Coordinates of C-alpha atoms in Angstrom, one line a residue:
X30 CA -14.3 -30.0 -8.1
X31 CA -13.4 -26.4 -6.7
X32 CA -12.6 -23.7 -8.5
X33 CA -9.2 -22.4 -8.0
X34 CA -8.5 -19.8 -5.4
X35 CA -7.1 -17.0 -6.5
X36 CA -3.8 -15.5 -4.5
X37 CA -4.1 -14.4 -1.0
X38 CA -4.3 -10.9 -0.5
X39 CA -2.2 -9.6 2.8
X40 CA -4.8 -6.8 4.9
X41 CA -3.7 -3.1 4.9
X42 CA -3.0 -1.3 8.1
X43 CA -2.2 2.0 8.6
X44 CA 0.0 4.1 10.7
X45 CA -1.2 6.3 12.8
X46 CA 0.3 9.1 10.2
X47 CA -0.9 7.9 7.7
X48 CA -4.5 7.0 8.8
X49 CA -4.4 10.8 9.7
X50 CA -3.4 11.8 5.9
X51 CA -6.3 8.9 5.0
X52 CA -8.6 11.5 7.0
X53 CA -8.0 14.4 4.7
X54 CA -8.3 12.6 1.8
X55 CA -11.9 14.5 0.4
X56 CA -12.3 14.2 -3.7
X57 CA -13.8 10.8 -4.9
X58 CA -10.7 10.5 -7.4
X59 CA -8.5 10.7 -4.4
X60 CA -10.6 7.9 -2.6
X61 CA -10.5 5.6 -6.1
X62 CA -7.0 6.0 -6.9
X63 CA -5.8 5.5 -3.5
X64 CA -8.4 2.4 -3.0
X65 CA -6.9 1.0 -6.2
X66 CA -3.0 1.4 -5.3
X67 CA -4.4 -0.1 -1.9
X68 CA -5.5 -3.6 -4.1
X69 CA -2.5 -3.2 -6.0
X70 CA 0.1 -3.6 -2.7
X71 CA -2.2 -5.9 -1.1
X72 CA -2.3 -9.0 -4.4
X73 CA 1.7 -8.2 -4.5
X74 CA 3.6 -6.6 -1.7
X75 CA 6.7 -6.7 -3.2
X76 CA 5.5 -5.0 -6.1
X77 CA 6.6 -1.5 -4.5
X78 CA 10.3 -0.9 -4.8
X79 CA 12.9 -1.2 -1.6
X80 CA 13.8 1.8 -0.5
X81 CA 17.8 2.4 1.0
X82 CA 18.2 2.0 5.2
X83 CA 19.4 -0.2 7.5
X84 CA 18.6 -3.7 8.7
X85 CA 17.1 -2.6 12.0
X86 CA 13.7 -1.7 11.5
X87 CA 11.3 -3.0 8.7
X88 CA 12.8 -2.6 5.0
X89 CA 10.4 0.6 3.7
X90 CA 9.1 0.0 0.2
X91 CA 7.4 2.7 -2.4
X92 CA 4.9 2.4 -4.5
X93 CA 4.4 4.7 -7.3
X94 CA 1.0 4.7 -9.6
X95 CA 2.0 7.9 -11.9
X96 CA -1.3 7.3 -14.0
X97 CA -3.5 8.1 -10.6
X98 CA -1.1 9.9 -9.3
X99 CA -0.8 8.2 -6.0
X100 CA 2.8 7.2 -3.8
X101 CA 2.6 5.1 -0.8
X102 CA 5.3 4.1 1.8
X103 CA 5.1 1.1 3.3
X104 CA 6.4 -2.2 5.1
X105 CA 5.1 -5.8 4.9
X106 CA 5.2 -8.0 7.8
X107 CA 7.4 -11.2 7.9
X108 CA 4.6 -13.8 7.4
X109 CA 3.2 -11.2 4.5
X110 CA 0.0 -11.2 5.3
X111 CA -0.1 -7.4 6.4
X112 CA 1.0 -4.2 4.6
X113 CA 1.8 -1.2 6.6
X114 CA 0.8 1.6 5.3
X115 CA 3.4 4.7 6.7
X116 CA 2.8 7.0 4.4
X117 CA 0.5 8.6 1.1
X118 CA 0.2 10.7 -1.3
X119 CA -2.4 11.2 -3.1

């Protein structure tokens, strides 16, 4: 018998801006709090909470990790299987 899978984790992308922010990102913590706010969003994009706008582009969600001190911005595709990520802060 298999063992059970465990959930599918959607890939991260990132926008141009914020692949540029990714860029200036220098201290190890920075690195290691962003990588693990990255695993977070990618095991449960919906985790993040919707933010308010309108129906015509992707719905923007945020996800806050105030014990790393990390904020992302971000969008999830309509199959979920990729996370956008627009914007961080780390």
């Amino acid at each position: 018998m298999a063992p059970p899978h465990s959930p599918r984790r959607a890939q991260i992308a990132f926008s141009d801006s914020a692949a540029k922010q990714l860029e200036n990102l220098t201290s190890e913590a920075e690195i290691h709090a962003l990588d693990r706010a990255l695993v977070v969003i990618s095991v449960d994009p919906d985790i993040g909470e919707e933010l308010p706008g309108d129906s015509a582009g992707p719905q923007l969600r945020q996800y806050t990790d105030e014990i790393e001190r990390v904020r992302l911005l971000y969008w999830v595709t309509a199959l979920r299987t990729v996370v956008v990520v627009a914007y961080i802060e780390a």
